[in-house]
mmCIF file of C-alpha atoms and ligand atoms in Angstrom:
data_model
loop_
_atom_site.group_PDB
_atom_site.id
_atom_site.type_symbol
_atom_site.label_atom_id
_atom_site.label_comp_id
_atom_site.label_asym_id
_atom_site.label_seq_id
_atom_site.Cartn_x
_atom_site.Cartn_y
_atom_site.Cartn_z
ATOM 1 C CA MET I 1 2.754 16.636 5.125
ATOM 2 C CA SER I 2 3.661 19.189 2.465
ATOM 3 C CA GLU I 3 1.147 20.352 -0.124
ATOM 4 C CA GLN I 4 3.225 18.584 -2.792
ATOM 5 C CA GLU I 5 2.909 15.297 -1.003
ATOM 6 C CA THR I 6 -0.844 15.601 -0.683
ATOM 7 C CA ALA I 7 -1.454 16.357 -4.361
ATOM 8 C CA ALA I 8 -3.630 13.760 -6.075
ATOM 9 C CA PRO I 9 -2.083 11.363 -8.571
ATOM 10 C CA ASN I 10 -3.515 12.670 -11.787
ATOM 11 C CA THR I 11 -3.469 16.416 -11.465
ATOM 12 C CA PRO I 12 -1.782 18.049 -14.483
ATOM 13 C CA SER I 13 1.866 17.048 -14.609
ATOM 14 C CA GLU I 14 3.233 20.547 -13.941
ATOM 15 C CA GLU I 15 1.363 20.560 -10.601
ATOM 16 C CA ARG I 16 2.316 16.984 -9.884
ATOM 17 C CA PRO I 17 5.888 16.924 -8.661
ATOM 18 C CA TYR I 18 5.671 13.227 -7.848
ATOM 19 C CA GLY I 19 4.517 12.310 -11.334
ATOM 20 C CA GLY I 20 6.778 11.972 -14.359
ATOM 21 C CA THR I 21 8.003 15.552 -14.565
ATOM 22 C CA PRO I 22 11.525 16.742 -15.335
ATOM 23 C CA ALA I 23 11.817 17.342 -11.576
ATOM 24 C CA GLY I 24 11.773 13.575 -11.216
ATOM 25 C CA PRO I 25 9.050 11.187 -10.262
ATOM 26 C CA LYS I 26 7.879 10.677 -6.733
ATOM 27 C CA ARG I 27 6.021 7.597 -5.715
ATOM 28 C CA VAL I 28 2.214 7.299 -5.686
ATOM 29 C CA ARG I 29 1.162 6.085 -2.245
ATOM 30 C CA THR I 30 -2.043 4.966 -0.580
ATOM 31 C CA ARG I 31 -2.722 8.505 0.648
ATOM 32 C CA HIS I 32 -2.804 9.698 -2.971
ATOM 33 C CA PHE I 33 -5.637 7.253 -3.661
ATOM 34 C CA GLN I 34 -7.510 8.782 -0.728
ATOM 35 C CA ASN I 35 -6.699 12.331 -1.863
ATOM 36 C CA ALA I 36 -7.868 11.567 -5.375
ATOM 37 C CA LYS I 37 -11.258 10.441 -4.075
ATOM 38 C CA ALA I 38 -11.523 13.465 -1.792
ATOM 39 C CA ASN I 39 -10.784 15.795 -4.720
ATOM 40 C CA GLY I 40 -12.888 13.999 -7.327
ATOM 41 C CA ILE I 41 -9.818 13.166 -9.416
ATOM 42 C CA LYS I 42 -9.903 9.834 -11.223
ATOM 43 C CA ILE I 43 -7.270 7.173 -10.604
ATOM 44 C CA THR I 44 -5.939 5.188 -13.587
ATOM 45 C CA GLY I 45 -4.578 1.648 -13.405
ATOM 46 C CA LEU I 46 -3.442 -1.053 -15.808
ATOM 47 C CA THR I 47 -2.226 -4.547 -15.285
ATOM 48 C CA SER I 48 1.404 -5.280 -16.141
ATOM 49 C CA TYR I 49 3.382 -8.504 -16.057
ATOM 50 C CA ASP I 50 6.837 -7.467 -17.235
ATOM 51 C CA MET I 51 9.502 -4.789 -17.172
ATOM 52 C CA LEU I 52 8.915 -3.369 -20.669
ATOM 53 C CA SER I 53 5.195 -2.688 -20.343
ATOM 54 C CA ALA I 54 5.662 -1.446 -16.759
ATOM 55 C CA THR I 55 8.274 1.092 -17.896
ATOM 56 C CA ILE I 56 6.020 2.422 -20.668
ATOM 57 C CA PHE I 57 2.933 2.686 -18.446
ATOM 58 C CA ASP I 58 4.909 4.234 -15.592
ATOM 59 C CA GLU I 59 6.412 6.871 -17.878
ATOM 60 C CA ALA I 60 2.920 7.598 -19.269
ATOM 61 C CA GLY I 61 1.780 8.456 -15.738
ATOM 62 C CA ILE I 62 -0.488 5.472 -15.058
ATOM 63 C CA ASP I 63 -1.096 5.728 -11.308
ATOM 64 C CA PHE I 64 -0.972 2.076 -10.356
ATOM 65 C CA LEU I 65 0.087 -1.206 -11.903
ATOM 66 C CA LEU I 66 -1.542 -4.459 -10.884
ATOM 67 C CA VAL I 67 0.479 -7.604 -11.434
ATOM 68 C CA GLY I 68 -2.724 -9.557 -11.773
ATOM 69 C CA ASP I 69 -3.274 -13.277 -11.660
ATOM 70 C CA SER I 70 -4.779 -12.550 -15.089
ATOM 71 C CA ALA I 71 -1.181 -13.452 -16.017
ATOM 72 C CA GLY I 72 -2.732 -16.937 -15.992
ATOM 73 C CA ASN I 73 -4.595 -16.077 -19.215
ATOM 74 C CA ASN I 74 -2.209 -13.483 -20.612
ATOM 75 C CA VAL I 75 1.240 -14.881 -19.852
ATOM 76 C CA PHE I 76 0.922 -18.565 -19.039
ATOM 77 C CA GLY I 77 -1.849 -19.493 -21.482
ATOM 78 C CA TYR I 78 -4.380 -20.985 -19.031
ATOM 79 C CA ASP I 79 -8.137 -20.692 -19.537
ATOM 80 C CA THR I 80 -8.690 -19.324 -16.030
ATOM 81 C CA THR I 81 -6.662 -17.735 -13.235
ATOM 82 C CA LEU I 82 -7.079 -20.784 -10.994
ATOM 83 C CA PRO I 83 -3.804 -22.614 -11.740
ATOM 84 C CA VAL I 84 -1.620 -19.543 -11.060
ATOM 85 C CA ARG I 85 0.761 -19.975 -8.106
ATOM 86 C CA VAL I 86 2.532 -17.495 -5.864
ATOM 87 C CA ASP I 87 5.840 -18.722 -7.302
ATOM 88 C CA ASP I 88 4.602 -17.845 -10.797
ATOM 89 C CA LEU I 89 3.723 -14.271 -9.854
ATOM 90 C CA ILE I 90 6.747 -13.436 -7.705
ATOM 91 C CA PRO I 91 9.216 -12.937 -10.599
ATOM 92 C CA LEU I 92 6.656 -11.020 -12.685
ATOM 93 C CA THR I 93 5.845 -8.729 -9.765
ATOM 94 C CA ARG I 94 9.535 -8.155 -9.065
ATOM 95 C CA ALA I 95 10.108 -7.124 -12.691
ATOM 96 C CA VAL I 96 7.209 -4.648 -12.610
ATOM 97 C CA ALA I 97 8.198 -3.227 -9.223
ATOM 98 C CA GLN I 98 11.778 -2.699 -10.379
ATOM 99 C CA ALA I 99 10.607 -0.878 -13.496
ATOM 100 C CA ALA I 100 7.968 1.369 -11.908
ATOM 101 C CA LYS I 101 9.525 4.554 -10.601
ATOM 102 C CA ARG I 102 6.303 6.435 -9.835
ATOM 103 C CA ALA I 103 3.404 4.014 -10.138
ATOM 104 C CA PHE I 104 2.064 2.195 -7.099
ATOM 105 C CA VAL I 105 2.555 -1.544 -7.653
ATOM 106 C CA VAL I 106 -0.059 -4.013 -6.430
ATOM 107 C CA ALA I 107 0.663 -7.756 -6.196
ATOM 108 C CA ASP I 108 -2.319 -10.028 -6.787
ATOM 109 C CA MET I 109 -2.680 -12.955 -4.371
ATOM 110 C CA PRO I 110 -3.543 -16.038 -6.431
ATOM 111 C CA PHE I 111 -6.228 -18.626 -5.749
ATOM 112 C CA GLY I 112 -5.306 -20.946 -2.882
ATOM 113 C CA SER I 113 -2.805 -18.576 -1.301
ATOM 114 C CA TYR I 114 -5.085 -16.881 1.258
ATOM 115 C CA GLU I 115 -8.466 -18.635 1.618
ATOM 116 C CA THR I 116 -7.471 -21.505 3.856
ATOM 117 C CA ASP I 117 -6.645 -19.391 6.898
ATOM 118 C CA VAL I 118 -5.529 -16.023 8.099
ATOM 119 C CA GLN I 119 -1.928 -17.147 8.699
ATOM 120 C CA ASP I 120 -1.627 -18.407 5.127
ATOM 121 C CA ALA I 121 -2.930 -15.081 3.878
ATOM 122 C CA LEU I 122 -0.393 -13.177 5.948
ATOM 123 C CA HIS I 123 2.417 -15.484 4.856
ATOM 124 C CA THR I 124 1.588 -14.906 1.171
ATOM 125 C CA ALA I 125 1.307 -11.153 1.607
ATOM 126 C CA VAL I 126 4.650 -11.019 3.422
ATOM 127 C CA ARG I 127 6.297 -13.047 0.645
ATOM 128 C CA PHE I 128 5.078 -10.606 -1.991
ATOM 129 C CA MET I 129 6.244 -7.587 -0.006
ATOM 130 C CA LYS I 130 9.635 -9.086 0.877
ATOM 131 C CA GLU I 131 10.498 -10.778 -2.396
ATOM 132 C CA THR I 132 9.113 -8.380 -5.033
ATOM 133 C CA GLY I 133 9.163 -4.740 -3.915
ATOM 134 C CA ALA I 134 5.384 -4.381 -4.459
ATOM 135 C CA HIS I 135 3.634 -1.673 -2.435
ATOM 136 C CA ALA I 136 0.397 -3.514 -1.659
ATOM 137 C CA VAL I 137 -1.402 -6.792 -2.212
ATOM 138 C CA LYS I 138 -4.835 -7.487 -3.671
ATOM 139 C CA LEU I 139 -7.139 -10.344 -2.832
ATOM 140 C CA GLU I 140 -10.637 -11.333 -3.903
ATOM 141 C CA GLY I 141 -13.745 -11.582 -1.753
ATOM 142 C CA GLY I 142 -15.834 -9.338 0.481
ATOM 143 C CA ARG I 143 -17.167 -10.626 3.806
ATOM 144 C CA ARG I 144 -15.478 -13.989 3.289
ATOM 145 C CA SER I 145 -12.032 -12.338 3.063
ATOM 146 C CA ALA I 146 -12.495 -9.663 5.740
ATOM 147 C CA LYS I 147 -10.538 -11.555 8.410
ATOM 148 C CA GLN I 148 -7.603 -12.056 6.053
ATOM 149 C CA ILE I 149 -7.636 -8.377 5.061
ATOM 150 C CA ARG I 150 -7.672 -7.283 8.708
ATOM 151 C CA ARG I 151 -4.694 -9.522 9.575
ATOM 152 C CA ILE I 152 -2.610 -8.355 6.604
ATOM 153 C CA VAL I 153 -3.390 -4.684 7.262
ATOM 154 C CA ASP I 154 -2.507 -5.176 10.944
ATOM 155 C CA ALA I 155 0.912 -6.364 9.766
ATOM 156 C CA GLY I 156 1.451 -3.031 7.997
ATOM 157 C CA ILE I 157 0.670 -4.144 4.442
ATOM 158 C CA PRO I 158 -1.853 -2.152 2.382
ATOM 159 C CA VAL I 159 -4.641 -4.243 0.878
ATOM 160 C CA MET I 160 -6.672 -3.538 -2.245
ATOM 161 C CA ALA I 161 -9.881 -5.573 -2.043
ATOM 162 C CA HIS I 162 -11.777 -6.992 -5.040
ATOM 163 C CA ILE I 163 -15.539 -7.629 -5.082
ATOM 164 C CA GLY I 164 -18.341 -8.018 -7.619
ATOM 165 C CA TYR I 165 -17.269 -10.548 -10.217
ATOM 166 C CA THR I 166 -14.255 -12.354 -8.778
ATOM 167 C CA PRO I 167 -12.531 -14.495 -11.433
ATOM 168 C CA GLN I 168 -11.103 -16.960 -8.894
ATOM 169 C CA SER I 169 -14.735 -17.940 -8.072
ATOM 170 C CA GLU I 170 -15.706 -18.312 -11.720
ATOM 171 C CA HIS I 171 -17.048 -21.846 -11.268
ATOM 172 C CA GLN I 172 -19.086 -20.973 -8.201
ATOM 173 C CA LEU I 173 -20.497 -17.875 -9.911
ATOM 174 C CA GLY I 174 -21.398 -19.894 -13.003
ATOM 175 C CA GLY I 175 -19.149 -18.096 -15.492
ATOM 176 C CA HIS I 176 -18.452 -14.447 -16.355
ATOM 177 C CA ILE I 177 -21.647 -13.091 -14.854
ATOM 178 C CA ILE I 178 -22.396 -9.521 -13.813
ATOM 179 C CA GLN I 179 -22.734 -9.254 -10.023
ATOM 180 C CA GLY I 180 -24.794 -6.837 -7.924
ATOM 181 C CA ARG I 181 -27.976 -7.010 -10.015
ATOM 182 C CA GLY I 182 -31.392 -6.591 -8.409
ATOM 183 C CA ASP I 183 -32.151 -5.617 -4.815
ATOM 184 C CA SER I 184 -30.488 -8.626 -3.207
ATOM 185 C CA GLY I 185 -27.468 -8.308 -5.517
ATOM 186 C CA ILE I 186 -26.961 -4.678 -4.475
ATOM 187 C CA GLU I 187 -27.456 -5.561 -0.804
ATOM 188 C CA ASN I 188 -24.815 -8.262 -1.057
ATOM 189 C CA LEU I 189 -22.410 -5.968 -2.855
ATOM 190 C CA LEU I 190 -22.857 -3.231 -0.253
ATOM 191 C CA ALA I 191 -22.402 -5.711 2.603
ATOM 192 C CA ASP I 192 -19.150 -6.915 1.004
ATOM 193 C CA ALA I 193 -18.000 -3.354 0.374
ATOM 194 C CA HIS I 194 -18.574 -2.275 3.978
ATOM 195 C CA ALA I 195 -16.932 -5.444 5.304
ATOM 196 C CA ILE I 196 -13.701 -4.856 3.399
ATOM 197 C CA GLU I 197 -13.653 -1.162 4.294
ATOM 198 C CA ASP I 198 -14.153 -2.008 7.980
ATOM 199 C CA ALA I 199 -11.353 -4.563 7.684
ATOM 200 C CA GLY I 200 -8.961 -1.797 6.606
ATOM 201 C CA ALA I 201 -8.644 -2.099 2.809
ATOM 202 C CA PHE I 202 -7.339 1.168 1.288
ATOM 203 C CA ALA I 203 -9.229 0.721 -2.020
ATOM 204 C CA VAL I 204 -11.584 -1.753 -3.655
ATOM 205 C CA VAL I 205 -11.856 -3.107 -7.173
ATOM 206 C CA LEU I 206 -15.467 -3.465 -8.388
ATOM 207 C CA GLU I 207 -15.503 -5.872 -11.299
ATOM 208 C CA MET I 208 -18.463 -6.300 -13.671
ATOM 209 C CA VAL I 209 -21.197 -4.645 -11.661
ATOM 210 C CA PRO I 210 -24.020 -2.437 -12.965
ATOM 211 C CA THR I 211 -23.326 1.292 -13.114
ATOM 212 C CA ASP I 212 -25.956 2.155 -10.471
ATOM 213 C CA ALA I 213 -24.700 -0.429 -8.004
ATOM 214 C CA ALA I 214 -21.107 0.781 -8.448
ATOM 215 C CA ALA I 215 -22.249 4.386 -7.961
ATOM 216 C CA GLN I 216 -23.991 3.451 -4.712
ATOM 217 C CA VAL I 217 -20.928 1.646 -3.362
ATOM 218 C CA THR I 218 -18.743 4.617 -4.361
ATOM 219 C CA GLU I 219 -21.106 6.987 -2.587
ATOM 220 C CA GLU I 220 -21.250 4.949 0.621
ATOM 221 C CA LEU I 221 -17.557 4.090 0.980
ATOM 222 C CA ALA I 222 -14.860 6.438 2.222
ATOM 223 C CA ILE I 223 -12.176 4.448 0.370
ATOM 224 C CA PRO I 224 -11.803 4.766 -3.410
ATOM 225 C CA THR I 225 -13.547 2.347 -5.750
ATOM 226 C CA ILE I 226 -11.705 1.171 -8.847
ATOM 227 C CA GLY I 227 -13.980 -0.043 -11.617
ATOM 228 C CA VAL I 228 -13.324 -2.879 -14.066
ATOM 229 C CA GLY I 229 -16.518 -2.902 -16.075
ATOM 230 C CA ALA I 230 -18.365 -0.921 -13.399
ATOM 231 C CA GLY I 231 -19.321 2.180 -15.391
ATOM 232 C CA PRO I 232 -18.164 5.770 -14.943
ATOM 233 C CA HIS I 233 -19.365 6.590 -11.395
ATOM 234 C CA VAL I 234 -16.384 5.120 -9.565
ATOM 235 C CA ASP I 235 -13.163 6.710 -8.327
ATOM 236 C CA GLY I 236 -10.857 5.094 -10.854
ATOM 237 C CA GLN I 237 -10.543 2.597 -13.672
ATOM 238 C CA LEU I 238 -8.435 -0.504 -14.173
ATOM 239 C CA LEU I 239 -8.042 -2.588 -17.333
ATOM 240 C CA VAL I 240 -6.108 -5.689 -18.278
ATOM 241 C CA TRP I 241 -3.420 -4.199 -20.489
ATOM 242 C CA THR I 242 -3.406 -6.916 -23.133
ATOM 243 C CA ASP I 243 -7.163 -6.390 -23.691
ATOM 244 C CA TRP I 244 -6.793 -2.619 -23.656
ATOM 245 C CA ALA I 245 -3.939 -2.647 -26.185
ATOM 246 C CA GLY I 246 -5.546 -5.094 -28.610
ATOM 247 C CA PHE I 247 -2.868 -7.716 -27.871
ATOM 248 C CA THR I 248 -5.203 -10.436 -26.601
ATOM 249 C CA THR I 249 -5.979 -13.391 -28.853
ATOM 250 C CA GLY I 250 -9.073 -14.469 -26.879
ATOM 251 C CA ARG I 251 -12.436 -12.901 -26.067
ATOM 252 C CA VAL I 252 -12.338 -9.255 -24.949
ATOM 253 C CA PRO I 253 -15.050 -8.138 -22.493
ATOM 254 C CA ARG I 254 -17.581 -5.593 -23.732
ATOM 255 C CA PHE I 255 -16.495 -3.003 -21.171
ATOM 256 C CA VAL I 256 -12.994 -2.724 -22.650
ATOM 257 C CA ARG I 257 -12.123 0.134 -24.974
ATOM 258 C CA GLN I 258 -9.164 -0.906 -27.127
ATOM 259 C CA TYR I 259 -6.601 1.871 -27.348
ATOM 260 C CA ALA I 260 -4.228 0.138 -29.764
ATOM 261 C CA ASP I 261 -4.025 -2.801 -32.141
ATOM 262 C CA LEU I 262 -0.843 -4.506 -30.980
ATOM 263 C CA LYS I 263 -1.914 -7.861 -32.345
ATOM 264 C CA GLY I 264 -2.319 -6.329 -35.812
ATOM 265 C CA VAL I 265 0.934 -4.355 -35.591
ATOM 266 C CA LEU I 266 3.014 -7.337 -34.424
ATOM 267 C CA GLY I 267 1.353 -9.801 -36.787
ATOM 268 C CA ASP I 268 2.062 -7.469 -39.702
ATOM 269 C CA ALA I 269 5.676 -6.957 -38.561
ATOM 270 C CA ALA I 270 6.190 -10.731 -38.262
ATOM 271 C CA ARG I 271 4.793 -11.334 -41.771
ATOM 272 C CA ARG I 272 6.965 -8.591 -43.312
ATOM 273 C CA TYR I 273 10.055 -9.931 -41.522
ATOM 274 C CA LYS I 274 9.394 -13.473 -42.782
ATOM 275 C CA ASP I 275 8.918 -12.163 -46.344
ATOM 276 C CA ASP I 276 12.124 -10.147 -46.134
ATOM 277 C CA VAL I 277 14.112 -13.135 -44.878
ATOM 278 C CA GLU I 278 12.668 -15.400 -47.548
ATOM 279 C CA GLN I 279 13.314 -12.839 -50.313
ATOM 280 C CA GLY I 280 16.874 -12.182 -49.107
ATOM 281 C CA GLU I 281 15.924 -8.567 -48.283
ATOM 282 C CA TYR I 282 16.964 -8.888 -44.679
ATOM 283 C CA PRO I 283 19.684 -8.455 -43.553
ATOM 284 C CA GLY I 284 20.763 -5.764 -46.016
ATOM 285 C CA PRO I 285 24.233 -4.194 -46.106
ATOM 286 C CA GLU I 286 23.257 -1.669 -43.415
ATOM 287 C CA HIS I 287 22.572 -4.521 -40.965
ATOM 288 C CA SER I 288 25.666 -6.540 -41.809
ATOM 289 C CA TYR I 289 29.294 -6.256 -40.527
HETATM 290 O O1 KIV T 301 -5.885 -10.283 -12.241
HETATM 291 C C1 KIV T 301 -6.378 -9.225 -12.665
HETATM 292 O O2 KIV T 301 -5.966 -8.677 -13.705
HETATM 293 C C2 KIV T 301 -7.481 -8.645 -11.925
HETATM 294 C C3 KIV T 301 -8.228 -7.497 -12.526
HETATM 295 C C4 KIV T 301 -9.064 -7.936 -13.644
HETATM 296 C C5 KIV T 301 -9.014 -6.798 -11.491
HETATM 297 O O3 KIV T 301 -7.766 -9.095 -10.864
#
């Protein structure tokens, strides 16, 4: 493997021939996640559900794009991710995968598409890989999903695991509750983390866990940890883009830093447009044939 190929995903762009330079983007791959951890370089991810946002994030150098089942809340208007189906996510994932030239694209396996048995899990993962162009799949659960992860990895499909707070288990967990608290919480988290690593996952999302617990998992695992509300001592960060960009109409978790105010910008644009139409200011001569 050449030195160029082993460079980590978020080294400065001039040293990053696979990342958004005039030389042309090369694809982020699972080995770059591993290299990033080995070199102490942070990995950056966002969710994306469509071609336009995927193009912008890809060109900005975001390392990976997750087509999350959070599309349930952010695209389809559900209260939870539970109703989301594989058939709902396939077209969204295809759009993101077509748009992303450099970013690694991860397809989220929705509730009900992998829990029932290992063959179901493999079938869903194969559908995502075949029908969308994604580079990996993600599924929730630690020890309880280890068999599914092993089977999918054995079929040649990279798996990103997801432990800590797992939104598909919201009702069992009793709501949006931080996981991994106290001695038994940390023990459970570590047991889940080791189970998914042993099963062959290439990375793991740690959602809503205390900073110390996330740091301990990061220390003990050889694979990179990606935090979503897991503090700074992890190997990378992931945020739901609509929360991050101030586009969300609902509750935004405390761990999110909002980097834009899209809701304000679009709301203002819509009000000005309506005024212009009502006042006869739009279209003007420059917009008319
Ligand atoms: O669906 C999603 O966006 C997710 C992240 C919150 C990890 O699973």
